[in-house]
Short mmCIF file of C-alpha atoms in Angstrom, two decimals:
data_model
loop_
_atom_site.label_atom_id
_atom_site.label_comp_id
_atom_site.label_asym_id
_atom_site.label_seq_id
_atom_site.Cartn_x
_atom_site.Cartn_y
_atom_site.Cartn_z
CA UNK A 1 17.50 178.92 147.00
CA UNK A 2 14.79 177.90 144.57
CA UNK A 3 14.04 180.33 141.75
CA UNK A 4 11.30 180.28 139.13
CA UNK A 5 12.43 181.83 135.82
CA UNK A 6 9.61 182.86 133.49
CA UNK A 7 10.77 183.66 129.97
CA UNK A 8 9.23 185.73 127.19
CA UNK A 9 7.02 184.54 124.35
CA UNK A 10 3.87 186.59 123.76
CA UNK A 11 0.55 184.76 123.82
CA UNK A 12 2.42 181.46 124.33
CA UNK A 13 3.00 182.68 127.88
CA UNK A 14 -0.28 180.90 128.63
CA UNK A 15 1.80 177.72 128.90
CA UNK A 16 3.37 179.14 132.06
CA UNK A 17 -0.01 179.03 133.78
CA UNK A 18 -0.22 175.29 133.23
CA UNK A 19 3.31 174.85 134.53
CA UNK A 20 2.49 176.91 137.62
CA UNK A 21 -0.64 174.84 138.23
CA UNK A 22 1.43 171.65 138.17
CA UNK A 23 4.18 173.06 140.39
CA UNK A 24 1.75 174.36 143.00
CA UNK A 25 -0.15 171.05 143.01
CA UNK A 26 3.16 169.26 143.66
CA UNK A 27 3.94 171.56 146.58
CA UNK A 28 6.86 173.21 144.79
CA UNK A 29 7.12 176.92 145.51
CA UNK A 30 9.80 179.54 144.81
CA UNK A 31 11.99 181.63 147.08
CA UNK A 32 12.24 184.17 144.26
CA UNK A 33 10.60 184.74 140.87
CA UNK A 34 12.25 186.29 137.80
CA UNK A 35 10.36 187.35 134.69
CA UNK A 36 10.89 188.69 131.19
CA UNK A 37 8.19 190.14 128.93
CA UNK A 38 5.03 188.01 129.23
CA UNK A 39 6.91 186.14 131.93
CA UNK A 40 7.09 189.41 133.88
CA UNK A 41 3.30 189.72 133.81
CA UNK A 42 2.75 186.12 134.85
CA UNK A 43 5.61 186.20 137.33
CA UNK A 44 4.40 189.33 139.08
CA UNK A 45 0.86 187.98 139.35
CA UNK A 46 2.11 184.67 140.74
CA UNK A 47 4.47 186.37 143.20
CA UNK A 48 1.47 188.31 144.52
CA UNK A 49 -0.40 185.08 145.29
CA UNK A 50 1.74 181.92 144.84
CA UNK A 51 -1.13 179.52 145.52
CA UNK A 52 -3.58 177.42 143.54
CA UNK A 53 -6.17 180.16 144.02
CA UNK A 54 -3.67 182.71 142.74
CA UNK A 55 -2.98 180.70 139.60
CA UNK A 56 -6.69 180.25 138.99
CA UNK A 57 -7.17 184.01 139.34
CA UNK A 58 -4.35 184.52 136.84
CA UNK A 59 -6.04 182.11 134.43
CA UNK A 60 -9.33 183.99 134.68
CA UNK A 61 -7.49 187.26 134.06
CA UNK A 62 -5.95 185.85 130.87
CA UNK A 63 -9.41 184.87 129.63
CA UNK A 64 -11.20 188.02 130.74
CA UNK A 65 -12.94 190.51 128.47
CA UNK A 66 -10.68 193.19 129.93
CA UNK A 67 -7.57 191.44 128.64
CA UNK A 68 -9.09 190.80 125.22
CA UNK A 69 -10.21 194.43 125.00
CA UNK A 70 -6.75 195.69 125.87
CA UNK A 71 -5.20 193.59 123.11
CA UNK A 72 -7.78 194.17 120.39
CA UNK A 73 -7.43 197.82 119.42
CA UNK A 74 -8.26 196.69 115.86
CA UNK A 75 -6.67 197.48 112.53
CA UNK A 76 -8.50 200.81 112.03
CA UNK A 77 -6.85 202.15 115.17
CA UNK A 78 -3.51 200.60 114.27
CA UNK A 79 -3.70 201.92 110.72
CA UNK A 80 -4.35 205.44 112.00
CA UNK A 81 -1.33 205.16 114.30
CA UNK A 82 0.83 203.98 111.39
CA UNK A 83 -0.33 206.81 109.15
CA UNK A 84 0.32 209.37 111.90
CA UNK A 85 3.83 207.90 112.40
CA UNK A 86 3.24 206.80 115.98
CA UNK A 87 6.08 204.63 117.38
CA UNK A 88 3.71 201.82 118.38
CA UNK A 89 0.57 200.09 117.15
CA UNK A 90 -1.05 199.75 120.58
CA UNK A 91 -1.82 202.89 122.64
CA UNK A 92 -0.06 203.21 125.99
CA UNK A 93 -3.33 203.25 127.94
CA UNK A 94 -4.25 199.86 126.46
CA UNK A 95 -0.92 198.45 127.59
CA UNK A 96 -1.45 199.78 131.10
CA UNK A 97 -4.95 198.29 131.16
CA UNK A 98 -3.53 194.95 130.09
CA UNK A 99 -0.91 194.82 132.86
CA UNK A 100 -3.10 196.29 135.59
CA UNK A 101 -5.85 193.83 134.74
CA UNK A 102 -3.57 190.83 135.39
CA UNK A 103 -1.14 192.05 138.08
CA UNK A 104 -3.19 192.52 141.28
CA UNK A 105 -0.86 194.86 143.24
CA UNK A 106 0.92 198.11 142.42
CA UNK A 107 4.31 197.81 144.12
CA UNK A 108 7.06 195.21 144.49
CA UNK A 109 6.82 195.56 148.25
CA UNK A 110 3.25 194.18 148.25
CA UNK A 111 4.29 190.88 146.69
CA UNK A 112 4.37 187.73 148.83
CA UNK A 113 7.46 186.35 147.06
CA UNK A 114 10.45 188.49 145.99
CA UNK A 115 10.20 189.25 142.29
CA UNK A 116 12.39 190.88 139.66
CA UNK A 117 11.79 191.71 136.01
CA UNK A 118 14.15 192.89 133.30
CA UNK A 119 13.82 195.52 130.57
CA UNK A 120 16.08 196.84 127.83
CA UNK A 121 17.37 200.32 128.66
CA UNK A 122 17.09 202.38 125.47
CA UNK A 123 19.53 205.19 126.26
CA UNK A 124 22.21 202.94 127.75
CA UNK A 125 21.68 199.90 125.50
CA UNK A 126 21.82 197.41 128.37
CA UNK A 127 19.53 195.45 130.64
CA UNK A 128 18.02 196.85 133.80
CA UNK A 129 16.49 194.79 136.57
CA UNK A 130 13.58 196.14 138.59
CA UNK A 131 12.97 194.80 142.11
CA UNK A 132 11.55 197.69 144.15
CA UNK A 133 9.08 200.52 143.79
CA UNK A 134 6.15 200.82 141.36
CA UNK A 135 5.36 197.42 139.87
CA UNK A 136 3.00 198.09 136.98
CA UNK A 137 5.41 200.46 135.22
CA UNK A 138 8.30 198.01 135.59
CA UNK A 139 6.24 195.15 134.16
CA UNK A 140 5.05 197.37 131.32
CA UNK A 141 8.68 198.14 130.52
CA UNK A 142 9.60 194.46 130.54
CA UNK A 143 6.88 193.59 128.00
CA UNK A 144 7.08 196.67 125.72
CA UNK A 145 7.58 194.82 122.43
CA UNK A 146 9.16 197.31 119.97
CA UNK A 147 6.70 198.42 117.33
CA UNK A 148 3.74 196.92 119.15
CA UNK A 149 4.14 199.06 122.28
CA UNK A 150 5.94 202.36 122.79
CA UNK A 151 8.99 202.42 125.07
CA UNK A 152 8.00 202.94 128.70
CA UNK A 153 9.40 205.98 130.49
CA UNK A 154 10.59 205.46 134.07
CA UNK A 155 12.57 208.14 135.89
CA UNK A 156 13.14 210.11 132.69
CA UNK A 157 14.64 207.12 130.85
CA UNK A 158 13.06 204.69 128.41
CA UNK A 159 12.73 200.92 128.26
CA UNK A 160 11.76 198.24 125.75
CA UNK A 161 10.93 194.56 126.10
CA UNK A 162 13.31 192.59 128.30
CA UNK A 163 13.44 189.83 125.71
CA UNK A 164 15.81 192.02 123.71
CA UNK A 165 18.49 191.58 126.35
CA UNK A 166 17.63 188.52 128.45
CA UNK A 167 14.74 186.44 127.19
CA UNK A 168 15.12 183.52 129.62
CA UNK A 169 17.14 184.96 132.51
CA UNK A 170 18.76 181.84 133.91
CA UNK A 171 22.03 183.72 134.39
CA UNK A 172 20.32 186.23 136.69
CA UNK A 173 19.08 183.38 138.88
CA UNK A 174 22.64 182.06 139.11
CA UNK A 175 23.97 185.52 139.97
CA UNK A 176 21.49 185.69 142.85
CA UNK A 177 22.76 182.38 144.25
CA UNK A 178 20.08 179.96 143.05
CA UNK A 179 20.76 176.29 143.69
CA UNK A 180 17.53 175.02 142.13
CA UNK A 181 15.94 176.66 139.10
CA UNK A 182 12.65 175.90 137.38
CA UNK A 183 12.63 177.40 133.89
CA UNK A 184 9.13 178.16 132.63
CA UNK A 185 9.76 178.69 128.94
CA UNK A 186 6.92 178.83 126.44
CA UNK A 187 7.92 176.12 123.97
CA UNK A 188 10.25 178.06 121.73
CA UNK A 189 13.33 176.91 123.66
CA UNK A 190 12.45 173.28 122.93
CA UNK A 191 11.79 173.96 119.23
CA UNK A 192 14.85 173.32 117.06
CA UNK A 193 15.71 176.06 114.60
CA UNK A 194 15.85 175.31 110.89
CA UNK A 195 17.36 177.31 108.02
CA UNK A 196 14.87 179.83 106.56
CA UNK A 197 12.76 178.63 103.64
CA UNK A 198 11.18 181.98 102.75
CA UNK A 199 12.44 185.57 102.90
CA UNK A 200 10.29 186.46 105.91
CA UNK A 201 11.67 183.46 107.85
CA UNK A 202 15.10 185.06 107.95
CA UNK A 203 14.25 187.74 110.50
CA UNK A 204 12.61 185.38 112.98
CA UNK A 205 15.46 182.86 112.76
CA UNK A 206 18.00 185.64 113.36
CA UNK A 207 15.94 186.92 116.29
CA UNK A 208 15.68 183.45 117.79
CA UNK A 209 19.45 182.95 117.61
CA UNK A 210 19.96 186.30 119.34
CA UNK A 211 17.43 185.55 122.09
CA UNK A 212 18.58 181.99 122.76
CA UNK A 213 22.35 182.22 122.87
CA UNK A 214 22.53 183.73 126.36
CA UNK A 215 20.34 181.03 127.88
CA UNK A 216 22.28 178.34 126.01
CA UNK A 217 25.55 179.74 127.33
CA UNK A 218 24.24 179.73 130.90
CA UNK A 219 23.08 176.13 130.56
CA UNK A 220 26.47 175.10 129.19
CA UNK A 221 28.37 176.62 132.11
CA UNK A 222 26.22 175.74 135.12
CA UNK A 223 28.07 175.85 138.44
CA UNK A 224 28.50 172.54 140.22
CA UNK A 225 25.59 171.70 142.49
CA UNK A 226 22.97 173.75 140.64
CA UNK A 227 19.90 171.85 139.41
CA UNK A 228 17.99 173.34 136.47
CA UNK A 229 14.60 172.00 135.42
CA UNK A 230 13.58 173.08 131.92
CA UNK A 231 9.85 172.41 132.09
CA UNK A 232 8.14 171.08 128.94
CA UNK A 233 5.43 173.19 127.34
CA UNK A 234 3.41 170.30 125.93
CA UNK A 235 2.71 172.50 122.91
CA UNK A 236 5.06 171.70 120.02
CA UNK A 237 5.44 174.64 117.66
CA UNK A 238 7.05 173.06 114.63
CA UNK A 239 8.58 175.66 112.32
CA UNK A 240 8.54 179.07 114.04
CA UNK A 241 6.66 181.85 112.27
CA UNK A 242 5.29 185.31 112.97
CA UNK A 243 1.74 184.06 113.62
CA UNK A 244 2.96 182.30 116.75
CA UNK A 245 4.09 185.61 118.23
CA UNK A 246 0.75 187.42 117.90
CA UNK A 247 -0.33 188.96 121.20
CA UNK A 248 -4.02 189.34 120.50
CA UNK A 249 -4.90 185.77 119.44
CA UNK A 250 -6.01 184.18 122.72
CA UNK A 251 -8.41 181.63 121.26
CA UNK A 252 -6.27 178.64 122.21
CA UNK A 253 -5.35 179.78 125.73
CA UNK A 254 -7.17 176.92 127.48
CA UNK A 255 -5.43 174.35 125.27
CA UNK A 256 -2.01 175.87 125.90
CA UNK A 257 -2.57 175.86 129.66
CA UNK A 258 -3.95 172.34 129.86
CA UNK A 259 -1.24 170.79 127.67
CA UNK A 260 1.51 172.50 129.67
CA UNK A 261 0.00 171.34 132.96
CA UNK A 262 -0.12 167.73 131.80
CA UNK A 263 3.41 167.82 130.36
CA UNK A 264 4.82 169.38 133.53
CA UNK A 265 3.04 166.87 135.75
CA UNK A 266 4.69 164.12 133.71
CA UNK A 267 8.11 165.76 134.01
CA UNK A 268 7.80 166.18 137.78
CA UNK A 269 6.71 162.58 138.23
CA UNK A 270 9.50 161.28 136.00
CA UNK A 271 12.12 163.16 138.01
CA UNK A 272 10.70 162.24 141.41
CA UNK A 273 9.58 165.78 142.16
CA UNK A 274 5.85 165.16 142.54
#
């Protein structure tokens, strides 16, 4: 079974579009798609239409005014929410508009390829995988970055971003019986961590260690006979910083997509997959 795993990474999730373009052009399609955070949005959209036309539609959605509007509530609105002690900077209706504007169907059952996404269960402090029922709410839960978005309520319980519990869910693919896995990470997994140089670096380095260790453990203990392809992003990040995690800065989306497509084409050719 071939599984596409789409990890988290905010606006850098645009790299996954370039990877998908290269994979589709090479005739490589998934039997199942897994997604976390921004990877849940991209993964759900791709599972709805896993074709070149579907990826092009996804690209247009990323660049649309609707997406930019959903992400640009502006500092006056965010300042008012901070002053009024709201639990999130972005209103819930903006988050719903963002997801609904990119994901073209409303239920898992409408997807052409089986898809699952993960979220962090607030009350039970563990991960939860969604694979059936309403799709938009599940994807919203998977990408509800704490502080930026409020926790999403589903069935009377609350969920935060899946990156808190399983940022690049390779282990889930293995649990499901995958024998071939394409990992669509966003460039952070191929960026080496360095000791913090400034006080504000400390938090992001600690977060990166927490988000990476599970994927690293899965890679170190792969079952015999399982092939994992960690696709290159083509977008080196250098030293990680908070600016690279900003959701609303979509000005370099085309560059991120194009570089990832070229890098992935090169990888596929090098490994005899294209």
